Short mmCIF file of C-alpha atoms in Angstrom, two decimals:
data_model
loop_
_atom_site.label_atom_id
_atom_site.label_comp_id
_atom_site.label_asym_id
_atom_site.label_seq_id
_atom_site.Cartn_x
_atom_site.Cartn_y
_atom_site.Cartn_z
CA MET A 54 -15.41 -12.62 -90.29
CA ARG A 55 -14.18 -9.66 -88.21
CA THR A 56 -16.50 -6.53 -88.19
CA ASN A 57 -15.92 -3.84 -85.70
CA LEU A 58 -19.42 -2.02 -85.14
CA LYS A 59 -18.87 -0.64 -82.01
CA PHE A 60 -20.39 2.53 -80.88
CA ASN A 61 -18.69 5.46 -78.85
CA CYS A 62 -21.64 6.14 -76.97
CA LYS A 63 -20.37 9.46 -75.93
CA PHE A 64 -19.33 10.64 -79.44
CA VAL A 65 -22.67 9.28 -80.76
CA GLN A 66 -24.61 11.32 -78.05
CA THR A 67 -22.89 14.37 -78.84
CA ILE A 68 -23.90 14.08 -82.54
CA LEU A 69 -27.23 13.47 -81.76
CA ASN A 70 -27.28 16.48 -79.49
CA ASN A 71 -26.17 18.71 -82.08
CA MET A 72 -27.17 17.03 -85.52
CA TYR A 73 -29.86 14.58 -86.70
CA PHE A 74 -30.37 10.88 -86.61
CA ARG A 75 -29.92 9.52 -89.99
CA ALA A 76 -32.28 6.94 -90.91
CA LEU A 77 -29.85 5.31 -93.12
CA GLN A 78 -27.83 3.86 -90.10
CA PRO A 79 -29.70 0.52 -89.58
CA HIS A 80 -29.37 -0.38 -93.22
CA ILE A 81 -25.51 0.70 -93.26
CA LEU A 82 -24.87 -1.54 -90.26
CA ASN A 83 -26.57 -4.54 -91.81
CA VAL A 84 -24.62 -4.24 -95.16
CA ILE A 85 -21.15 -3.68 -93.61
CA SER A 86 -21.50 -7.05 -91.74
CA GLN A 87 -21.88 -8.77 -95.10
CA PHE A 88 -19.33 -6.80 -97.46
CA PRO A 89 -15.96 -6.07 -96.99
CA VAL A 90 -16.46 -2.57 -98.71
CA LEU A 91 -19.20 0.12 -98.16
CA SER A 92 -19.55 2.94 -100.64
CA ILE A 93 -21.34 5.89 -99.43
CA THR A 94 -22.11 8.53 -102.20
CA GLY A 95 -24.42 11.73 -102.13
CA PRO A 96 -24.14 15.28 -102.61
CA ARG A 97 -21.52 17.58 -100.88
CA GLN A 98 -22.69 18.65 -97.49
CA SER A 99 -25.06 15.90 -97.06
CA GLY A 100 -23.29 14.51 -93.93
CA LYS A 101 -21.47 11.38 -95.34
CA THR A 102 -18.24 12.37 -93.15
CA THR A 103 -20.23 12.96 -89.98
CA LEU A 104 -22.14 9.74 -90.52
CA CYS A 105 -19.04 7.49 -91.20
CA LYS A 106 -17.15 9.04 -88.18
CA MET A 107 -20.09 8.48 -85.77
CA LEU A 108 -20.81 4.55 -86.90
CA PHE A 109 -17.20 3.87 -87.11
CA PRO A 110 -15.24 5.63 -84.60
CA ASP A 111 -12.53 3.10 -84.16
CA TYR A 112 -11.79 3.22 -88.07
CA ASP A 113 -8.86 5.34 -89.12
CA TYR A 114 -9.97 8.42 -91.22
CA TYR A 115 -8.43 9.79 -94.25
CA ASN A 116 -9.55 12.50 -96.72
CA LEU A 117 -8.45 12.43 -100.30
CA GLU A 118 -9.04 16.19 -100.84
CA THR A 119 -6.18 17.00 -98.12
CA ASP A 120 -2.63 17.18 -99.82
CA GLN A 121 -1.35 15.13 -96.89
CA ASP A 122 -3.67 12.30 -96.96
CA PHE A 123 -3.82 11.79 -100.81
CA GLU A 124 0.06 11.87 -100.50
CA LEU A 125 0.17 9.28 -98.00
CA ILE A 126 -2.02 6.85 -99.79
CA SER A 127 -1.05 7.61 -103.53
CA GLN A 128 2.68 6.90 -102.82
CA ASN A 129 2.01 3.16 -102.18
CA THR A 130 -1.57 2.16 -101.73
CA HIS A 131 -0.68 -1.58 -101.65
CA ASP A 132 1.30 -1.24 -98.57
CA PHE A 133 -1.12 1.44 -96.90
CA LEU A 134 -4.22 -0.76 -97.21
CA ARG A 135 -2.36 -3.67 -95.55
CA MET A 136 -0.78 -1.60 -92.74
CA GLU A 137 -4.37 -0.42 -91.49
CA ARG A 138 -6.05 -3.18 -89.79
CA ARG A 139 -8.71 -1.51 -87.58
CA GLY A 140 -10.97 -0.44 -90.72
CA LEU A 141 -10.51 2.59 -92.76
CA ILE A 142 -12.63 5.37 -93.73
CA ILE A 143 -11.45 7.13 -97.06
CA ASP A 144 -13.33 10.29 -97.94
CA GLU A 145 -13.26 11.54 -101.51
CA ALA A 146 -12.15 8.30 -102.76
CA HIS A 147 -12.86 9.14 -106.30
CA ASN A 148 -9.65 11.61 -106.43
CA LEU A 149 -7.68 8.36 -106.45
CA PRO A 150 -9.03 5.97 -109.23
CA GLY A 151 -6.32 3.47 -108.73
CA LEU A 152 -7.26 3.04 -105.09
CA PHE A 153 -10.26 0.79 -106.02
CA SER A 154 -8.17 -1.75 -107.72
CA GLU A 155 -5.93 -1.90 -104.94
CA VAL A 156 -8.90 -2.13 -102.64
CA GLN A 157 -10.11 -5.29 -104.69
CA VAL A 158 -6.81 -6.94 -104.34
CA ALA A 159 -6.67 -6.34 -100.42
CA VAL A 160 -10.06 -7.64 -99.76
CA ASP A 161 -9.64 -10.77 -101.87
CA GLU A 162 -6.81 -11.49 -99.95
CA ASP A 163 -8.49 -10.87 -96.57
CA ASP A 164 -12.19 -10.48 -96.60
CA SER A 165 -12.29 -9.65 -92.88
CA ARG A 166 -11.03 -5.98 -93.57
CA ARG A 167 -13.77 -3.39 -93.56
CA ILE A 168 -13.02 -0.35 -95.99
CA VAL A 169 -15.60 2.51 -96.27
CA LEU A 170 -15.37 4.65 -99.45
CA SER A 171 -17.19 7.97 -99.45
CA GLY A 172 -17.42 10.30 -102.43
CA SER A 173 -19.69 13.12 -103.59
CA SER A 174 -19.14 12.33 -107.20
CA ASN A 175 -21.49 9.53 -108.16
CA PHE A 176 -20.45 9.18 -111.75
CA LEU A 177 -16.68 8.58 -110.91
CA MET A 178 -17.57 6.48 -107.69
CA MET A 179 -19.83 4.00 -109.46
CA GLN A 180 -17.59 3.88 -112.66
CA SER A 181 -14.63 2.92 -110.41
CA ILE A 182 -16.68 0.45 -108.12
CA SER A 183 -18.28 -1.28 -111.43
CA GLN A 184 -14.83 -1.67 -112.76
CA SER A 185 -12.97 -3.10 -109.79
CA LEU A 186 -15.20 -3.85 -106.82
CA ALA A 187 -18.31 -5.46 -108.23
CA GLY A 188 -19.43 -8.03 -105.89
CA ARG A 189 -17.38 -6.76 -103.00
CA ALA A 190 -18.88 -3.29 -102.38
CA ALA A 191 -22.48 -2.59 -100.85
CA ILE A 192 -23.60 0.83 -102.03
CA VAL A 193 -25.74 3.36 -100.11
CA ARG A 194 -26.75 6.79 -100.99
CA LEU A 195 -26.80 9.68 -98.18
CA LEU A 196 -29.15 12.41 -99.47
CA PRO A 197 -30.09 15.67 -97.55
CA LEU A 198 -32.33 15.28 -94.41
CA SER A 199 -35.73 13.79 -94.90
CA LEU A 200 -38.63 15.32 -93.23
CA ASP A 201 -38.53 12.22 -90.69
CA GLU A 202 -34.91 12.87 -89.80
CA LEU A 203 -35.82 16.71 -89.03
CA GLY A 204 -37.82 15.53 -86.08
CA GLU A 205 -39.71 18.07 -84.26
CA ASP A 206 -38.13 20.66 -86.77
CA ALA A 207 -40.33 19.10 -89.43
CA LYS A 208 -43.25 21.03 -88.09
CA THR A 209 -41.59 24.26 -89.07
CA ASN A 210 -43.88 26.58 -91.43
CA THR A 211 -44.11 24.93 -94.76
CA ASP A 212 -42.73 27.95 -96.72
CA THR A 213 -39.53 27.95 -94.43
CA LEU A 214 -39.02 24.22 -94.87
CA ILE A 215 -39.13 24.81 -98.81
CA TYR A 216 -36.89 27.82 -98.50
CA ARG A 217 -34.24 26.46 -96.05
CA GLY A 218 -34.05 22.99 -98.02
CA PHE A 219 -32.67 20.09 -95.93
CA TYR A 220 -28.83 20.51 -95.65
CA PRO A 221 -27.66 19.14 -92.20
CA ALA A 222 -25.43 22.45 -91.82
CA ILE A 223 -28.50 24.68 -91.92
CA TRP A 224 -30.60 22.87 -89.44
CA GLY A 225 -27.97 21.54 -87.28
CA LYS A 226 -25.26 24.16 -87.18
CA GLY A 227 -27.70 27.40 -87.86
CA ARG A 228 -25.92 28.73 -90.91
CA ASP A 229 -27.14 31.46 -92.99
CA VAL A 230 -29.14 29.80 -95.91
CA ASN A 231 -27.91 32.08 -98.58
CA GLU A 232 -24.21 31.66 -97.72
CA VAL A 233 -24.60 27.90 -97.64
CA TYR A 234 -26.15 27.69 -100.74
CA ASN A 235 -23.83 30.26 -102.58
CA THR A 236 -20.82 28.56 -101.31
CA TYR A 237 -22.32 25.10 -102.24
CA PHE A 238 -23.20 26.01 -105.66
CA THR A 239 -19.77 27.83 -106.37
CA THR A 240 -17.88 25.04 -105.02
CA TYR A 241 -19.79 22.56 -107.13
CA ILE A 242 -19.15 24.22 -110.37
CA GLN A 243 -15.50 24.64 -109.62
CA ARG A 244 -14.89 20.95 -108.61
CA ASP A 245 -17.66 18.63 -109.46
CA VAL A 246 -18.53 19.83 -112.89
CA GLN A 247 -15.05 20.16 -113.98
CA GLN A 248 -14.28 16.49 -112.78
CA ILE A 249 -16.89 15.00 -114.76
CA VAL A 250 -17.10 17.19 -117.94
CA ASN A 251 -15.26 19.76 -119.67
CA VAL A 252 -17.53 22.97 -119.33
CA LYS A 253 -15.92 25.73 -121.27
CA ASP A 254 -18.41 28.44 -120.15
CA LEU A 255 -19.42 28.32 -116.61
CA ARG A 256 -21.56 31.08 -116.91
CA GLN A 257 -23.56 29.42 -119.54
CA PHE A 258 -23.58 26.14 -117.17
CA ARG A 259 -24.92 28.27 -114.39
CA ARG A 260 -27.83 29.58 -116.55
CA PHE A 261 -28.49 26.19 -117.72
CA VAL A 262 -29.06 25.04 -114.03
CA GLN A 263 -31.14 28.16 -113.18
CA LEU A 264 -33.40 27.31 -116.32
CA CYS A 265 -33.57 23.48 -114.91
CA ALA A 266 -34.86 25.21 -111.76
CA THR A 267 -37.70 27.01 -113.44
CA ARG A 268 -38.93 23.54 -114.68
CA VAL A 269 -39.26 21.50 -111.49
CA GLY A 270 -42.12 19.31 -111.77
CA GLN A 271 -42.56 19.64 -115.67
CA GLU A 272 -41.49 17.54 -118.31
CA PHE A 273 -37.96 17.91 -119.40
CA VAL A 274 -37.78 19.20 -123.09
CA ALA A 275 -34.25 19.32 -123.84
CA SER A 276 -34.82 21.30 -127.10
CA SER A 277 -36.32 23.95 -125.36
CA ILE A 278 -33.65 24.81 -123.01
CA ALA A 279 -31.11 24.23 -126.20
CA ASP A 280 -32.98 26.95 -127.94
CA GLU A 281 -33.16 29.61 -125.07
CA LEU A 282 -29.34 29.01 -124.30
CA ALA A 283 -28.22 28.60 -128.15
CA ILE A 284 -26.58 25.13 -127.34
CA SER A 285 -27.09 21.75 -128.95
CA ILE A 286 -29.35 19.18 -127.60
CA HIS A 287 -26.36 16.99 -127.19
CA THR A 288 -24.87 19.76 -124.65
CA VAL A 289 -27.89 20.14 -122.72
CA ASN A 290 -28.33 16.26 -122.14
CA SER A 291 -24.55 16.13 -121.41
CA TRP A 292 -24.95 18.83 -118.88
CA LEU A 293 -28.10 17.27 -117.19
CA SER A 294 -26.21 14.08 -116.70
CA VAL A 295 -23.63 15.99 -114.60
CA LEU A 296 -26.55 17.30 -112.51
CA GLU A 297 -27.65 13.79 -111.90
CA ALA A 298 -24.50 12.50 -111.22
CA SER A 299 -23.92 14.82 -108.58
CA TYR A 300 -27.12 14.32 -106.84
CA ILE A 301 -28.38 17.87 -107.93
CA THR A 302 -31.35 16.58 -109.89
CA PHE A 303 -33.28 13.40 -110.84
CA MET A 304 -36.02 12.27 -113.09
CA LEU A 305 -39.54 10.68 -112.56
CA ALA A 306 -40.18 8.41 -115.64
CA PRO A 307 -43.88 8.35 -117.31
CA TYR A 308 -45.68 5.29 -116.11
CA SER A 309 -47.12 2.63 -118.33
CA HIS A 310 -47.87 -1.12 -118.12
CA ASN A 311 -45.79 -1.19 -121.13
CA ILE A 312 -42.00 -0.75 -120.12
CA GLY A 313 -40.91 0.15 -123.64
CA LYS A 314 -43.20 3.21 -123.55
CA ARG A 315 -41.47 4.69 -120.30
CA ILE A 316 -38.37 4.72 -122.06
CA VAL A 317 -39.44 6.70 -125.05
CA LYS A 318 -41.69 9.24 -123.25
CA THR A 319 -40.49 12.56 -121.79
CA PRO A 320 -39.54 12.31 -117.94
CA LYS A 321 -40.29 14.89 -115.48
CA LEU A 322 -37.31 17.10 -113.66
CA TYR A 323 -36.79 17.43 -109.61
CA PHE A 324 -34.20 18.77 -107.57
CA TYR A 325 -33.24 16.61 -104.31
CA ASP A 326 -33.30 19.95 -102.32
CA THR A 327 -35.77 22.74 -102.59
CA GLY A 328 -33.28 25.10 -100.97
CA ILE A 329 -30.94 24.89 -104.01
CA VAL A 330 -34.12 25.58 -106.34
CA CYS A 331 -34.81 28.49 -104.07
CA TYR A 332 -31.37 29.88 -104.50
CA LEU A 333 -31.33 29.60 -108.11
CA LEU A 334 -34.55 31.22 -108.61
CA GLY A 335 -33.60 34.10 -106.39
CA LEU A 336 -35.98 33.70 -103.58
CA LYS A 337 -34.77 35.39 -100.40
CA SER A 338 -37.06 34.41 -97.75
CA PRO A 339 -39.98 32.26 -97.06
CA GLU A 340 -42.21 35.05 -97.94
CA ASP A 341 -40.88 35.14 -101.44
CA VAL A 342 -41.57 31.38 -101.29
CA HIS A 343 -45.25 31.84 -100.30
CA ASN A 344 -45.57 34.69 -102.97
CA SER A 345 -44.24 32.93 -105.80
CA PHE A 346 -45.97 31.56 -108.55
CA MET A 347 -43.97 28.65 -108.62
CA ARG A 348 -44.82 27.91 -104.78
CA GLY A 349 -46.92 24.83 -105.92
CA ALA A 350 -44.19 23.21 -108.18
CA LEU A 351 -41.66 23.59 -105.24
CA PHE A 352 -44.26 22.10 -102.68
CA GLU A 353 -44.51 19.09 -105.13
CA ASN A 354 -40.81 19.05 -105.71
CA MET A 355 -40.29 18.53 -101.74
CA VAL A 356 -42.81 15.91 -101.45
CA VAL A 357 -41.26 13.93 -104.46
CA ALA A 358 -37.79 14.39 -103.12
CA ASN A 359 -38.77 13.23 -99.63
CA MET A 360 -40.39 10.01 -100.86
CA MET A 361 -37.13 9.48 -102.84
CA LYS A 362 -34.92 9.74 -99.86
CA ASN A 363 -37.10 7.69 -97.86
CA ARG A 364 -36.51 4.75 -100.20
CA TYR A 365 -32.68 5.33 -100.25
CA ASN A 366 -32.63 5.53 -96.61
CA THR A 367 -33.98 1.83 -96.36
CA GLY A 368 -31.67 0.73 -98.84
CA MET A 369 -33.82 0.44 -101.92
CA SER A 370 -32.20 0.75 -104.93
CA ASN A 371 -34.81 0.16 -107.78
CA VAL A 372 -36.71 3.08 -108.78
CA ASP A 373 -40.46 2.45 -108.22
CA LEU A 374 -41.56 5.96 -108.70
CA TYR A 375 -43.42 7.25 -111.74
CA PHE A 376 -45.70 9.93 -112.86
CA TYR A 377 -48.76 9.51 -115.38
CA ARG A 378 -49.99 11.89 -118.10
CA ASP A 379 -51.67 10.84 -121.32
CA LYS A 380 -52.56 12.60 -124.87
CA SER A 381 -55.74 14.22 -122.98
CA GLN A 382 -53.32 15.84 -120.73
CA LYS A 383 -54.73 13.95 -117.53
CA GLU A 384 -52.06 13.62 -115.04
CA VAL A 385 -51.23 11.86 -111.74
CA ASP A 386 -48.31 13.19 -109.60
CA VAL A 387 -46.76 10.23 -108.45
CA VAL A 388 -47.43 6.28 -109.45
CA GLU A 389 -45.63 4.09 -107.05
CA GLU A 390 -45.12 0.47 -108.77
CA LEU A 391 -45.73 -2.25 -106.30
CA ALA A 392 -45.41 -6.05 -107.08
CA TYR A 393 -46.75 -6.29 -110.93
CA PRO A 394 -49.37 -5.02 -111.75
CA ASN A 395 -50.12 -3.24 -108.59
CA VAL A 396 -49.72 0.30 -107.86
CA GLN A 397 -50.65 2.92 -105.59
CA ILE A 398 -51.25 6.76 -106.72
CA PHE A 399 -50.67 10.20 -105.15
CA GLU A 400 -51.84 13.61 -105.99
CA ILE A 401 -49.89 16.44 -104.53
CA LYS A 402 -51.53 19.60 -103.74
CA SER A 403 -49.86 22.83 -101.58
CA ALA A 404 -53.40 23.74 -100.46
CA THR A 405 -54.25 23.60 -96.89
CA GLY A 406 -57.98 22.69 -97.78
CA ILE A 407 -59.52 19.88 -99.61
CA LYS A 408 -61.57 20.29 -102.84
CA SER A 409 -63.60 17.41 -104.51
CA ASP A 410 -61.63 18.01 -107.80
CA PHE A 411 -58.40 17.31 -106.32
CA PHE A 412 -59.15 13.41 -106.55
CA ARG A 413 -60.42 13.90 -110.20
CA ASN A 414 -57.61 12.58 -112.11
CA MET A 415 -56.99 9.68 -109.49
CA ASP A 416 -60.53 8.61 -110.36
CA TYR A 417 -59.63 8.74 -113.88
CA PHE A 418 -56.50 6.59 -113.42
CA ARG A 419 -58.55 4.22 -111.48
CA LYS A 420 -60.99 3.53 -114.11
CA ILE A 421 -58.12 2.79 -116.79
CA TYR A 422 -56.05 0.37 -114.48
CA GLY A 423 -58.87 -1.23 -112.33
CA ASP A 424 -57.98 -3.29 -109.47
CA ALA A 425 -54.13 -2.71 -110.29
CA VAL A 426 -54.69 0.49 -108.12
CA VAL A 427 -54.64 -0.76 -104.34
CA SER A 428 -54.59 2.82 -103.03
CA SER A 429 -55.04 6.40 -104.05
CA GLN A 430 -53.95 9.24 -101.70
CA LEU A 431 -54.16 13.08 -101.84
CA ILE A 432 -50.84 14.55 -100.26
CA TYR A 433 -51.33 18.23 -99.12
CA ASP A 434 -50.71 20.88 -96.58
CA GLY A 435 -53.70 20.48 -94.43
CA ASP A 436 -54.03 18.99 -90.84
CA HIS A 437 -57.06 16.91 -91.32
CA GLU A 438 -56.05 13.30 -92.32
CA MET A 439 -58.53 10.52 -93.41
CA ASP A 440 -56.97 6.67 -93.75
CA MET A 441 -59.04 5.16 -96.60
CA PRO A 442 -57.49 2.72 -99.50
CA ASN A 443 -59.13 5.07 -102.12
CA ASN A 444 -59.08 8.88 -102.08
CA GLY A 445 -57.69 9.14 -98.57
CA PHE A 446 -55.80 12.26 -97.73
CA ILE A 447 -52.46 12.83 -95.55
CA ASN A 448 -50.31 15.96 -94.55
CA PHE A 449 -47.14 15.92 -96.56
CA ARG A 450 -45.01 15.52 -93.11
CA HIS A 451 -46.57 12.01 -92.74
CA VAL A 452 -45.77 10.35 -96.05
CA LYS A 453 -43.31 7.30 -95.99
#
């Protein structure tokens, strides 16, 4: 089986000097040696194109958002795929739905071919892959930068990290934060939203996303937003699915040993990037973040999103993160499911010091689940760390 994984060292070094090493790289190189098709999804501007070009410098690159490339490939997709023998990167592949069935035929004829399909619409990409490329395509997700990927920049002041968010263009290219998110959100509404669902009132949709931003780290009650915007619960759930499909938001389900109970209970809402949340909330500086009544929720969002990134970066596809809350309102921020029935639990606090009551809810959880709890850790913004199985504490920058 032919797989061209040769690095262009000069090109790679140029990227690393100006950008950031992506933790997903080893996993990508592993799976493309096993599958003829690699699908890379993730939000716009997360670095998918840069990563593809860096890892596969000898592959021919095409972008289906350009008229020239779209015309070239769509005119005779069958012949195009057979003429290209060096390896292909096709960006924004979801713009040509018929491409996926043609790729299926091409790799079935010759599974030594290597085709990388990249796109920013998870919904459309996954729909096409499940229909045409099941069993032939490895699927990976590239999210905005993790704290590990930021390297030395992760030592930046906490409020600045929250405010700037984690998109590569802000850190690697020094672009203005407000301009990046303003352009990003405008582009997102104009392109991605309308591709997935026909939103008749874009201003109303923007208000919906802003209301979601005020609810980070909270249980998502669709009826509350529906009442506030005077729209149906069905519309709220439909618009929420758009945010999830476009890698804007994600949910944590409530934890229970009874899997059926997880499904019927209310999940908590988070954004993949805190910079977008700050933009939607109208926060204009790190000082605004520091003084915001939502600082604790923003800090929690940053930590939980980083835990999700770390999982995707190692190729984990099964979501194993939950939260716990019972009828008495006892809550643990994150429950990580290990080999059944074992879990480890985390409490997240934006404080720089430690108080004994920070561990109260984890102690409560341990009384309920007993020996199933193999570890309980406080994640906070302080410098002191203690590595202990029960009630240890760690700075948020060091969480894996």
